[in-house]
């Protein structure tokens, strides 16, 4: 036994690289966003599910391949089974669908908010343990389902209070039709993963890698011509027409994108979406529309919400046809961006709406009774558990970003009254009844 592990020694408190503790200042706004999203997803008729954090490695890697193989955390468990931590919530969902399809009514709409793990290189906004917020529709393959997911993405950002965002969408099927037109569809996986790195490694390096993959500088340049918009003012439909022409006047996927755009226009949210053919999503399982989301004030930060249509993913586990479309909000990544922008969303760190100060331990039963009444009215109430000096209690409340405090004198207690104080401006409201205090607190 080393000196560090001997009885009575101190172990250095530390966390693994890429993993984090969340102090209340970050966990409070994170939980608030999750609560809003859960309510919002439910308003669309989506239902929650959960899956194990550990899966058989072969289940998770059945369609991953490439970078996923390198990033997954896998090991032998005590039973010598090869198991792995889930790297996203989509692949476990496909396994879930195959295993429980007889118990589910299609179309099935689900949401799942939980942690995932990837062994990638930690950097700003990227971690090895992070929370994803997924929502999917399975069992229907049409423009209406695609549109509903896009609509939910847009309304979710509104519900979270996030501003200045842009959804960049493309179509994997249309891109594959283009590759088939160039007679290089068999190299699609490598091409997709290379194009997916465009924002990271730049146009020149992508061109070099594409030339190596296709064996032709001409075809590499044709791919770059497809994914690059010469005219930044090119409209959604103009981009679609150009790409359709490059893909040999492809019709099926073009028609789907036209229908989706029409729905976006009728919903009044088309301005939030741009057709960006450089969006390919590197994972193999996407088959139709794909999308990523960028904050316009942080254009180089990367996507904070992405997804697409995956019609063949469940075929790894079942012969039943279970087409799906979904999206995933990278919550920790989004929070990191909002923190950089000093957004009010991540500054809402109050642990309670009101604190009841303890001016006399003999009055604690009354403080508790008062707190119960306020909580029944829907307020978050924290009673100070010691009768420290008021200056210390004020400091405690301010450190916890609690906006109001209640102080009770003996005379007020006898009359079932108290003083309400706004801690920021020091404004006092003395001798209030419970109802009078609620009128003030509930209009904040």
PDB file of C-alpha atoms in Angstrom, residues 148-414:
ATOM      1  CA  UNK A 148     -42.573  18.931 -36.992  1.00  0.00           C
ATOM      2  CA  UNK A 149     -39.055  18.210 -35.714  1.00  0.00           C
ATOM      3  CA  UNK A 150     -37.771  21.425 -37.310  1.00  0.00           C
ATOM      4  CA  UNK A 151     -40.678  23.354 -35.828  1.00  0.00           C
ATOM      5  CA  UNK A 152     -39.938  21.875 -32.400  1.00  0.00           C
ATOM      6  CA  UNK A 153     -36.294  22.861 -32.723  1.00  0.00           C
ATOM      7  CA  UNK A 154     -37.288  26.446 -33.413  1.00  0.00           C
ATOM      8  CA  UNK A 155     -39.863  26.642 -30.628  1.00  0.00           C
ATOM      9  CA  UNK A 156     -37.484  24.914 -28.190  1.00  0.00           C
ATOM     10  CA  UNK A 157     -34.917  27.668 -28.613  1.00  0.00           C
ATOM     11  CA  UNK A 158     -37.669  30.209 -28.052  1.00  0.00           C
ATOM     12  CA  UNK A 159     -38.838  28.403 -24.907  1.00  0.00           C
ATOM     13  CA  UNK A 160     -35.269  28.325 -23.573  1.00  0.00           C
ATOM     14  CA  UNK A 161     -34.995  32.065 -24.173  1.00  0.00           C
ATOM     15  CA  UNK A 162     -32.138  31.701 -26.650  1.00  0.00           C
ATOM     16  CA  UNK A 163     -31.891  34.424 -29.285  1.00  0.00           C
ATOM     17  CA  UNK A 164     -29.887  34.969 -32.481  1.00  0.00           C
ATOM     18  CA  UNK A 165     -29.680  31.421 -33.802  1.00  0.00           C
ATOM     19  CA  UNK A 166     -29.780  29.914 -37.260  1.00  0.00           C
ATOM     20  CA  UNK A 167     -30.687  26.418 -38.396  1.00  0.00           C
ATOM     21  CA  UNK A 168     -28.597  25.130 -41.310  1.00  0.00           C
ATOM     22  CA  UNK A 169     -30.258  22.260 -43.136  1.00  0.00           C
ATOM     23  CA  UNK A 170     -29.356  19.989 -46.033  1.00  0.00           C
ATOM     24  CA  UNK A 171     -30.376  16.585 -47.370  1.00  0.00           C
ATOM     25  CA  UNK A 172     -28.185  13.495 -47.182  1.00  0.00           C
ATOM     26  CA  UNK A 173     -30.229  11.704 -49.850  1.00  0.00           C
ATOM     27  CA  UNK A 174     -29.749  14.560 -52.291  1.00  0.00           C
ATOM     28  CA  UNK A 175     -26.006  14.597 -51.595  1.00  0.00           C
ATOM     29  CA  UNK A 176     -25.830  10.833 -52.137  1.00  0.00           C
ATOM     30  CA  UNK A 177     -27.681  11.274 -55.452  1.00  0.00           C
ATOM     31  CA  UNK A 178     -25.016  13.810 -56.419  1.00  0.00           C
ATOM     32  CA  UNK A 179     -22.232  11.365 -55.482  1.00  0.00           C
ATOM     33  CA  UNK A 180     -23.976   8.636 -57.494  1.00  0.00           C
ATOM     34  CA  UNK A 181     -24.148  11.037 -60.445  1.00  0.00           C
ATOM     35  CA  UNK A 182     -20.335  11.376 -60.149  1.00  0.00           C
ATOM     36  CA  UNK A 183     -20.039   7.582 -59.818  1.00  0.00           C
ATOM     37  CA  UNK A 184     -18.369   7.816 -56.380  1.00  0.00           C
ATOM     38  CA  UNK A 185     -21.239   6.782 -54.101  1.00  0.00           C
ATOM     39  CA  UNK A 186     -19.163   3.842 -52.852  1.00  0.00           C
ATOM     40  CA  UNK A 187     -16.838   6.366 -51.199  1.00  0.00           C
ATOM     41  CA  UNK A 188     -19.679   8.276 -49.532  1.00  0.00           C
ATOM     42  CA  UNK A 189     -18.718   7.453 -45.929  1.00  0.00           C
ATOM     43  CA  UNK A 190     -15.202   8.868 -46.264  1.00  0.00           C
ATOM     44  CA  UNK A 191     -16.444  11.842 -48.276  1.00  0.00           C
ATOM     45  CA  UNK A 192     -19.153  12.678 -45.747  1.00  0.00           C
ATOM     46  CA  UNK A 193     -16.758  12.604 -42.823  1.00  0.00           C
ATOM     47  CA  UNK A 194     -14.296  14.797 -44.676  1.00  0.00           C
ATOM     48  CA  UNK A 195     -16.914  17.382 -45.656  1.00  0.00           C
ATOM     49  CA  UNK A 196     -18.195  17.321 -42.075  1.00  0.00           C
ATOM     50  CA  UNK A 197     -14.786  18.681 -40.983  1.00  0.00           C
ATOM     51  CA  UNK A 198     -14.982  21.709 -43.302  1.00  0.00           C
ATOM     52  CA  UNK A 199     -15.393  24.243 -40.484  1.00  0.00           C
ATOM     53  CA  UNK A 200     -12.532  22.663 -38.524  1.00  0.00           C
ATOM     54  CA  UNK A 201      -9.839  22.144 -41.155  1.00  0.00           C
ATOM     55  CA  UNK A 202     -10.790  24.588 -43.905  1.00  0.00           C
ATOM     56  CA  UNK A 203     -11.563  24.397 -47.612  1.00  0.00           C
ATOM     57  CA  UNK A 204      -8.021  23.689 -48.854  1.00  0.00           C
ATOM     58  CA  UNK A 205      -7.438  20.721 -46.558  1.00  0.00           C
ATOM     59  CA  UNK A 206     -10.885  19.327 -47.374  1.00  0.00           C
ATOM     60  CA  UNK A 207     -10.082  19.628 -51.092  1.00  0.00           C
ATOM     61  CA  UNK A 208      -6.797  17.788 -50.585  1.00  0.00           C
ATOM     62  CA  UNK A 209      -8.431  14.957 -48.647  1.00  0.00           C
ATOM     63  CA  UNK A 210     -11.302  14.666 -51.143  1.00  0.00           C
ATOM     64  CA  UNK A 211      -8.835  14.402 -54.026  1.00  0.00           C
ATOM     65  CA  UNK A 212      -7.076  11.579 -52.205  1.00  0.00           C
ATOM     66  CA  UNK A 213     -10.355   9.780 -51.437  1.00  0.00           C
ATOM     67  CA  UNK A 214     -11.819  10.084 -54.949  1.00  0.00           C
ATOM     68  CA  UNK A 215      -8.516   9.825 -56.800  1.00  0.00           C
ATOM     69  CA  UNK A 216      -9.463  12.899 -58.776  1.00  0.00           C
ATOM     70  CA  UNK A 217      -8.890  16.620 -58.222  1.00  0.00           C
ATOM     71  CA  UNK A 218     -11.724  17.292 -60.663  1.00  0.00           C
ATOM     72  CA  UNK A 219     -14.223  15.335 -58.601  1.00  0.00           C
ATOM     73  CA  UNK A 220     -12.919  16.944 -55.425  1.00  0.00           C
ATOM     74  CA  UNK A 221     -13.603  20.347 -56.982  1.00  0.00           C
ATOM     75  CA  UNK A 222     -17.063  19.207 -58.080  1.00  0.00           C
ATOM     76  CA  UNK A 223     -17.865  18.221 -54.494  1.00  0.00           C
ATOM     77  CA  UNK A 224     -16.615  21.596 -53.264  1.00  0.00           C
ATOM     78  CA  UNK A 225     -18.786  23.312 -55.874  1.00  0.00           C
ATOM     79  CA  UNK A 226     -21.776  21.392 -54.524  1.00  0.00           C
ATOM     80  CA  UNK A 227     -21.230  22.272 -50.866  1.00  0.00           C
ATOM     81  CA  UNK A 228     -20.094  25.870 -51.396  1.00  0.00           C
ATOM     82  CA  UNK A 229     -22.540  28.709 -52.067  1.00  0.00           C
ATOM     83  CA  UNK A 230     -20.878  31.234 -54.386  1.00  0.00           C
ATOM     84  CA  UNK A 231     -23.671  33.700 -53.700  1.00  0.00           C
ATOM     85  CA  UNK A 232     -24.381  34.114 -49.987  1.00  0.00           C
ATOM     86  CA  UNK A 233     -27.739  35.680 -50.880  1.00  0.00           C
ATOM     87  CA  UNK A 234     -28.829  32.528 -52.691  1.00  0.00           C
ATOM     88  CA  UNK A 235     -32.310  31.658 -51.439  1.00  0.00           C
ATOM     89  CA  UNK A 236     -33.409  28.307 -50.053  1.00  0.00           C
ATOM     90  CA  UNK A 237     -35.191  27.315 -53.257  1.00  0.00           C
ATOM     91  CA  UNK A 238     -32.406  28.666 -55.478  1.00  0.00           C
ATOM     92  CA  UNK A 239     -29.908  26.501 -53.597  1.00  0.00           C
ATOM     93  CA  UNK A 240     -32.227  23.517 -53.905  1.00  0.00           C
ATOM     94  CA  UNK A 241     -32.592  23.997 -57.672  1.00  0.00           C
ATOM     95  CA  UNK A 242     -28.815  24.299 -58.099  1.00  0.00           C
ATOM     96  CA  UNK A 243     -28.119  21.130 -56.107  1.00  0.00           C
ATOM     97  CA  UNK A 244     -30.855  19.198 -57.867  1.00  0.00           C
ATOM     98  CA  UNK A 245     -29.275  20.121 -61.198  1.00  0.00           C
ATOM     99  CA  UNK A 246     -25.812  19.036 -60.004  1.00  0.00           C
ATOM    100  CA  UNK A 247     -27.353  15.722 -58.908  1.00  0.00           C
ATOM    101  CA  UNK A 248     -28.707  15.025 -62.401  1.00  0.00           C
ATOM    102  CA  UNK A 249     -32.074  16.732 -61.882  1.00  0.00           C
ATOM    103  CA  UNK A 250     -32.896  14.525 -58.903  1.00  0.00           C
ATOM    104  CA  UNK A 251     -36.625  14.673 -58.073  1.00  0.00           C
ATOM    105  CA  UNK A 252     -37.593  12.605 -54.991  1.00  0.00           C
ATOM    106  CA  UNK A 253     -35.480  14.353 -52.356  1.00  0.00           C
ATOM    107  CA  UNK A 254     -35.934  17.713 -54.072  1.00  0.00           C
ATOM    108  CA  UNK A 255     -39.698  17.344 -53.790  1.00  0.00           C
ATOM    109  CA  UNK A 256     -39.375  16.509 -50.065  1.00  0.00           C
ATOM    110  CA  UNK A 257     -37.282  19.618 -49.424  1.00  0.00           C
ATOM    111  CA  UNK A 258     -39.764  21.802 -51.312  1.00  0.00           C
ATOM    112  CA  UNK A 259     -42.586  20.473 -49.153  1.00  0.00           C
ATOM    113  CA  UNK A 260     -40.625  21.105 -45.953  1.00  0.00           C
ATOM    114  CA  UNK A 261     -39.819  24.646 -47.057  1.00  0.00           C
ATOM    115  CA  UNK A 262     -43.486  25.289 -47.832  1.00  0.00           C
ATOM    116  CA  UNK A 263     -44.445  24.243 -44.294  1.00  0.00           C
ATOM    117  CA  UNK A 264     -41.725  26.473 -42.817  1.00  0.00           C
ATOM    118  CA  UNK A 265     -43.077  29.393 -44.838  1.00  0.00           C
ATOM    119  CA  UNK A 266     -46.668  28.785 -43.737  1.00  0.00           C
ATOM    120  CA  UNK A 267     -45.538  28.527 -40.101  1.00  0.00           C
ATOM    121  CA  UNK A 268     -43.776  31.880 -40.386  1.00  0.00           C
ATOM    122  CA  UNK A 269     -40.392  30.493 -39.323  1.00  0.00           C
ATOM    123  CA  UNK A 270     -38.624  30.040 -42.673  1.00  0.00           C
ATOM    124  CA  UNK A 271     -36.292  32.970 -41.931  1.00  0.00           C
ATOM    125  CA  UNK A 272     -34.677  30.888 -39.172  1.00  0.00           C
ATOM    126  CA  UNK A 273     -33.598  28.202 -41.670  1.00  0.00           C
ATOM    127  CA  UNK A 274     -31.002  28.313 -44.436  1.00  0.00           C
ATOM    128  CA  UNK A 275     -30.110  25.617 -46.939  1.00  0.00           C
ATOM    129  CA  UNK A 276     -26.431  24.900 -46.319  1.00  0.00           C
ATOM    130  CA  UNK A 277     -25.184  21.992 -48.487  1.00  0.00           C
ATOM    131  CA  UNK A 278     -21.955  21.764 -46.466  1.00  0.00           C
ATOM    132  CA  UNK A 279     -23.983  20.231 -43.619  1.00  0.00           C
ATOM    133  CA  UNK A 280     -23.566  16.480 -44.010  1.00  0.00           C
ATOM    134  CA  UNK A 281     -23.378  15.067 -40.441  1.00  0.00           C
ATOM    135  CA  UNK A 282     -20.558  12.517 -40.267  1.00  0.00           C
ATOM    136  CA  UNK A 283     -22.525   9.595 -38.824  1.00  0.00           C
ATOM    137  CA  UNK A 284     -23.467   6.825 -41.242  1.00  0.00           C
ATOM    138  CA  UNK A 285     -27.040   6.379 -40.147  1.00  0.00           C
ATOM    139  CA  UNK A 286     -28.549   9.585 -41.606  1.00  0.00           C
ATOM    140  CA  UNK A 287     -30.529   9.072 -44.814  1.00  0.00           C
ATOM    141  CA  UNK A 288     -32.576  12.238 -45.403  1.00  0.00           C
ATOM    142  CA  UNK A 289     -32.742  15.761 -44.077  1.00  0.00           C
ATOM    143  CA  UNK A 290     -29.858  16.773 -41.784  1.00  0.00           C
ATOM    144  CA  UNK A 291     -29.316  19.947 -39.779  1.00  0.00           C
ATOM    145  CA  UNK A 292     -27.074  21.829 -37.403  1.00  0.00           C
ATOM    146  CA  UNK A 293     -27.678  24.947 -35.323  1.00  0.00           C
ATOM    147  CA  UNK A 294     -25.369  27.900 -34.834  1.00  0.00           C
ATOM    148  CA  UNK A 295     -25.511  30.961 -32.605  1.00  0.00           C
ATOM    149  CA  UNK A 296     -24.984  33.952 -34.890  1.00  0.00           C
ATOM    150  CA  UNK A 297     -23.034  35.855 -32.222  1.00  0.00           C
ATOM    151  CA  UNK A 298     -20.584  32.938 -31.917  1.00  0.00           C
ATOM    152  CA  UNK A 299     -20.214  31.669 -35.499  1.00  0.00           C
ATOM    153  CA  UNK A 300     -17.042  29.703 -34.739  1.00  0.00           C
ATOM    154  CA  UNK A 301     -18.368  28.008 -31.616  1.00  0.00           C
ATOM    155  CA  UNK A 302     -19.880  25.084 -33.499  1.00  0.00           C
ATOM    156  CA  UNK A 303     -23.300  23.492 -33.584  1.00  0.00           C
ATOM    157  CA  UNK A 304     -25.421  23.379 -30.426  1.00  0.00           C
ATOM    158  CA  UNK A 305     -28.293  21.326 -31.870  1.00  0.00           C
ATOM    159  CA  UNK A 306     -28.195  18.778 -34.674  1.00  0.00           C
ATOM    160  CA  UNK A 307     -29.892  15.741 -36.110  1.00  0.00           C
ATOM    161  CA  UNK A 308     -31.668  14.392 -39.143  1.00  0.00           C
ATOM    162  CA  UNK A 309     -33.633  11.544 -40.676  1.00  0.00           C
ATOM    163  CA  UNK A 310     -32.415   7.976 -40.124  1.00  0.00           C
ATOM    164  CA  UNK A 311     -34.649   5.510 -41.957  1.00  0.00           C
ATOM    165  CA  UNK A 312     -32.379   2.475 -41.707  1.00  0.00           C
ATOM    166  CA  UNK A 313     -30.891   2.692 -38.221  1.00  0.00           C
ATOM    167  CA  UNK A 314     -33.279   0.253 -36.534  1.00  0.00           C
ATOM    168  CA  UNK A 315     -32.610  -2.299 -39.302  1.00  0.00           C
ATOM    169  CA  UNK A 316     -29.474  -3.237 -37.394  1.00  0.00           C
ATOM    170  CA  UNK A 317     -31.707  -4.835 -34.783  1.00  0.00           C
ATOM    171  CA  UNK A 318     -34.975  -5.722 -36.552  1.00  0.00           C
ATOM    172  CA  UNK A 319     -36.401  -6.527 -39.983  1.00  0.00           C
ATOM    173  CA  UNK A 320     -39.337  -4.206 -39.311  1.00  0.00           C
ATOM    174  CA  UNK A 321     -39.288  -0.887 -41.146  1.00  0.00           C
ATOM    175  CA  UNK A 322     -38.962   1.838 -38.497  1.00  0.00           C
ATOM    176  CA  UNK A 323     -38.059   5.126 -40.205  1.00  0.00           C
ATOM    177  CA  UNK A 324     -37.206   7.962 -37.863  1.00  0.00           C
ATOM    178  CA  UNK A 325     -36.313  11.632 -37.674  1.00  0.00           C
ATOM    179  CA  UNK A 326     -35.041  13.539 -34.676  1.00  0.00           C
ATOM    180  CA  UNK A 327     -32.906  16.231 -33.181  1.00  0.00           C
ATOM    181  CA  UNK A 328     -30.532  16.601 -30.251  1.00  0.00           C
ATOM    182  CA  UNK A 329     -29.727  19.736 -28.268  1.00  0.00           C
ATOM    183  CA  UNK A 330     -26.227  19.632 -26.789  1.00  0.00           C
ATOM    184  CA  UNK A 331     -27.207  21.231 -23.504  1.00  0.00           C
ATOM    185  CA  UNK A 332     -23.770  21.580 -21.905  1.00  0.00           C
ATOM    186  CA  UNK A 333     -22.368  22.949 -25.140  1.00  0.00           C
ATOM    187  CA  UNK A 334     -25.240  25.427 -25.396  1.00  0.00           C
ATOM    188  CA  UNK A 335     -24.738  26.525 -21.786  1.00  0.00           C
ATOM    189  CA  UNK A 336     -21.027  27.088 -22.434  1.00  0.00           C
ATOM    190  CA  UNK A 337     -21.925  29.334 -25.366  1.00  0.00           C
ATOM    191  CA  UNK A 338     -24.525  31.249 -23.345  1.00  0.00           C
ATOM    192  CA  UNK A 339     -22.005  31.715 -20.555  1.00  0.00           C
ATOM    193  CA  UNK A 340     -19.534  33.192 -23.036  1.00  0.00           C
ATOM    194  CA  UNK A 341     -22.274  35.545 -24.257  1.00  0.00           C
ATOM    195  CA  UNK A 342     -23.100  36.462 -20.624  1.00  0.00           C
ATOM    196  CA  UNK A 343     -26.710  35.563 -21.346  1.00  0.00           C
ATOM    197  CA  UNK A 344     -29.306  36.227 -18.613  1.00  0.00           C
ATOM    198  CA  UNK A 345     -30.310  32.572 -19.017  1.00  0.00           C
ATOM    199  CA  UNK A 346     -27.181  31.366 -17.200  1.00  0.00           C
ATOM    200  CA  UNK A 347     -27.287  34.177 -14.674  1.00  0.00           C
ATOM    201  CA  UNK A 348     -30.603  33.049 -13.182  1.00  0.00           C
ATOM    202  CA  UNK A 349     -29.030  31.198 -10.266  1.00  0.00           C
ATOM    203  CA  UNK A 350     -31.458  31.912  -7.436  1.00  0.00           C
ATOM    204  CA  UNK A 351     -31.981  28.954  -5.114  1.00  0.00           C
ATOM    205  CA  UNK A 352     -35.271  30.348  -3.757  1.00  0.00           C
ATOM    206  CA  UNK A 353     -37.810  33.116  -4.288  1.00  0.00           C
ATOM    207  CA  UNK A 354     -37.752  34.182  -0.676  1.00  0.00           C
ATOM    208  CA  UNK A 355     -35.682  33.503   2.448  1.00  0.00           C
ATOM    209  CA  UNK A 356     -37.148  33.541   5.937  1.00  0.00           C
ATOM    210  CA  UNK A 357     -34.577  34.982   8.302  1.00  0.00           C
ATOM    211  CA  UNK A 358     -34.189  33.425  11.721  1.00  0.00           C
ATOM    212  CA  UNK A 359     -34.191  36.223  14.298  1.00  0.00           C
ATOM    213  CA  UNK A 360     -35.042  33.930  17.207  1.00  0.00           C
ATOM    214  CA  UNK A 361     -34.757  30.131  17.379  1.00  0.00           C
ATOM    215  CA  UNK A 362     -37.888  30.125  19.541  1.00  0.00           C
ATOM    216  CA  UNK A 363     -39.835  31.274  16.491  1.00  0.00           C
ATOM    217  CA  UNK A 364     -38.640  28.478  14.205  1.00  0.00           C
ATOM    218  CA  UNK A 365     -41.979  26.623  14.266  1.00  0.00           C
ATOM    219  CA  UNK A 366     -43.697  29.787  13.041  1.00  0.00           C
ATOM    220  CA  UNK A 367     -41.100  30.268  10.304  1.00  0.00           C
ATOM    221  CA  UNK A 368     -41.728  26.703   9.170  1.00  0.00           C
ATOM    222  CA  UNK A 369     -45.506  27.225   9.166  1.00  0.00           C
ATOM    223  CA  UNK A 370     -45.103  30.391   7.123  1.00  0.00           C
ATOM    224  CA  UNK A 371     -42.774  28.628   4.681  1.00  0.00           C
ATOM    225  CA  UNK A 372     -45.298  25.824   4.180  1.00  0.00           C
ATOM    226  CA  UNK A 373     -48.018  28.329   3.309  1.00  0.00           C
ATOM    227  CA  UNK A 374     -45.790  30.124   0.815  1.00  0.00           C
ATOM    228  CA  UNK A 375     -44.721  26.836  -0.801  1.00  0.00           C
ATOM    229  CA  UNK A 376     -48.358  25.829  -1.231  1.00  0.00           C
ATOM    230  CA  UNK A 377     -48.741  29.032  -3.246  1.00  0.00           C
ATOM    231  CA  UNK A 378     -45.992  27.820  -5.584  1.00  0.00           C
ATOM    232  CA  UNK A 379     -43.020  29.741  -4.204  1.00  0.00           C
ATOM    233  CA  UNK A 380     -39.562  28.410  -3.428  1.00  0.00           C
ATOM    234  CA  UNK A 381     -38.859  29.204   0.211  1.00  0.00           C
ATOM    235  CA  UNK A 382     -35.708  28.699   2.260  1.00  0.00           C
ATOM    236  CA  UNK A 383     -35.711  29.052   6.056  1.00  0.00           C
ATOM    237  CA  UNK A 384     -32.402  30.008   7.666  1.00  0.00           C
ATOM    238  CA  UNK A 385     -31.560  27.239  10.120  1.00  0.00           C
ATOM    239  CA  UNK A 386     -29.536  29.295  12.613  1.00  0.00           C
ATOM    240  CA  UNK A 387     -30.051  32.614  14.374  1.00  0.00           C
ATOM    241  CA  UNK A 388     -26.783  34.106  13.224  1.00  0.00           C
ATOM    242  CA  UNK A 389     -26.502  37.878  13.090  1.00  0.00           C
ATOM    243  CA  UNK A 390     -28.756  39.434  10.461  1.00  0.00           C
ATOM    244  CA  UNK A 391     -25.737  40.715   8.530  1.00  0.00           C
ATOM    245  CA  UNK A 392     -24.603  37.109   8.047  1.00  0.00           C
ATOM    246  CA  UNK A 393     -28.091  36.030   6.974  1.00  0.00           C
ATOM    247  CA  UNK A 394     -28.294  38.895   4.472  1.00  0.00           C
ATOM    248  CA  UNK A 395     -24.933  37.852   3.053  1.00  0.00           C
ATOM    249  CA  UNK A 396     -26.085  34.235   2.816  1.00  0.00           C
ATOM    250  CA  UNK A 397     -29.249  35.245   0.930  1.00  0.00           C
ATOM    251  CA  UNK A 398     -27.339  37.482  -1.473  1.00  0.00           C
ATOM    252  CA  UNK A 399     -24.770  34.751  -2.152  1.00  0.00           C
ATOM    253  CA  UNK A 400     -27.663  32.466  -3.117  1.00  0.00           C
ATOM    254  CA  UNK A 401     -29.251  35.178  -5.308  1.00  0.00           C
ATOM    255  CA  UNK A 402     -32.464  35.123  -3.269  1.00  0.00           C
ATOM    256  CA  UNK A 403     -34.377  38.317  -4.111  1.00  0.00           C
ATOM    257  CA  UNK A 404     -36.629  38.638  -1.043  1.00  0.00           C
ATOM    258  CA  UNK A 405     -36.319  38.076   2.698  1.00  0.00           C
ATOM    259  CA  UNK A 406     -38.957  37.779   5.397  1.00  0.00           C
ATOM    260  CA  UNK A 407     -38.310  39.044   8.900  1.00  0.00           C
ATOM    261  CA  UNK A 408     -40.706  38.384  11.767  1.00  0.00           C
ATOM    262  CA  UNK A 409     -40.825  40.324  15.014  1.00  0.00           C
ATOM    263  CA  UNK A 410     -42.535  38.895  18.084  1.00  0.00           C
ATOM    264  CA  UNK A 411     -45.347  41.415  17.698  1.00  0.00           C
ATOM    265  CA  UNK A 412     -45.843  40.470  14.052  1.00  0.00           C
ATOM    266  CA  UNK A 413     -45.828  36.764  14.883  1.00  0.00           C
ATOM    267  CA  UNK A 414     -48.638  37.291  17.385  1.00  0.00           C
TER     268      UNK A 414
END
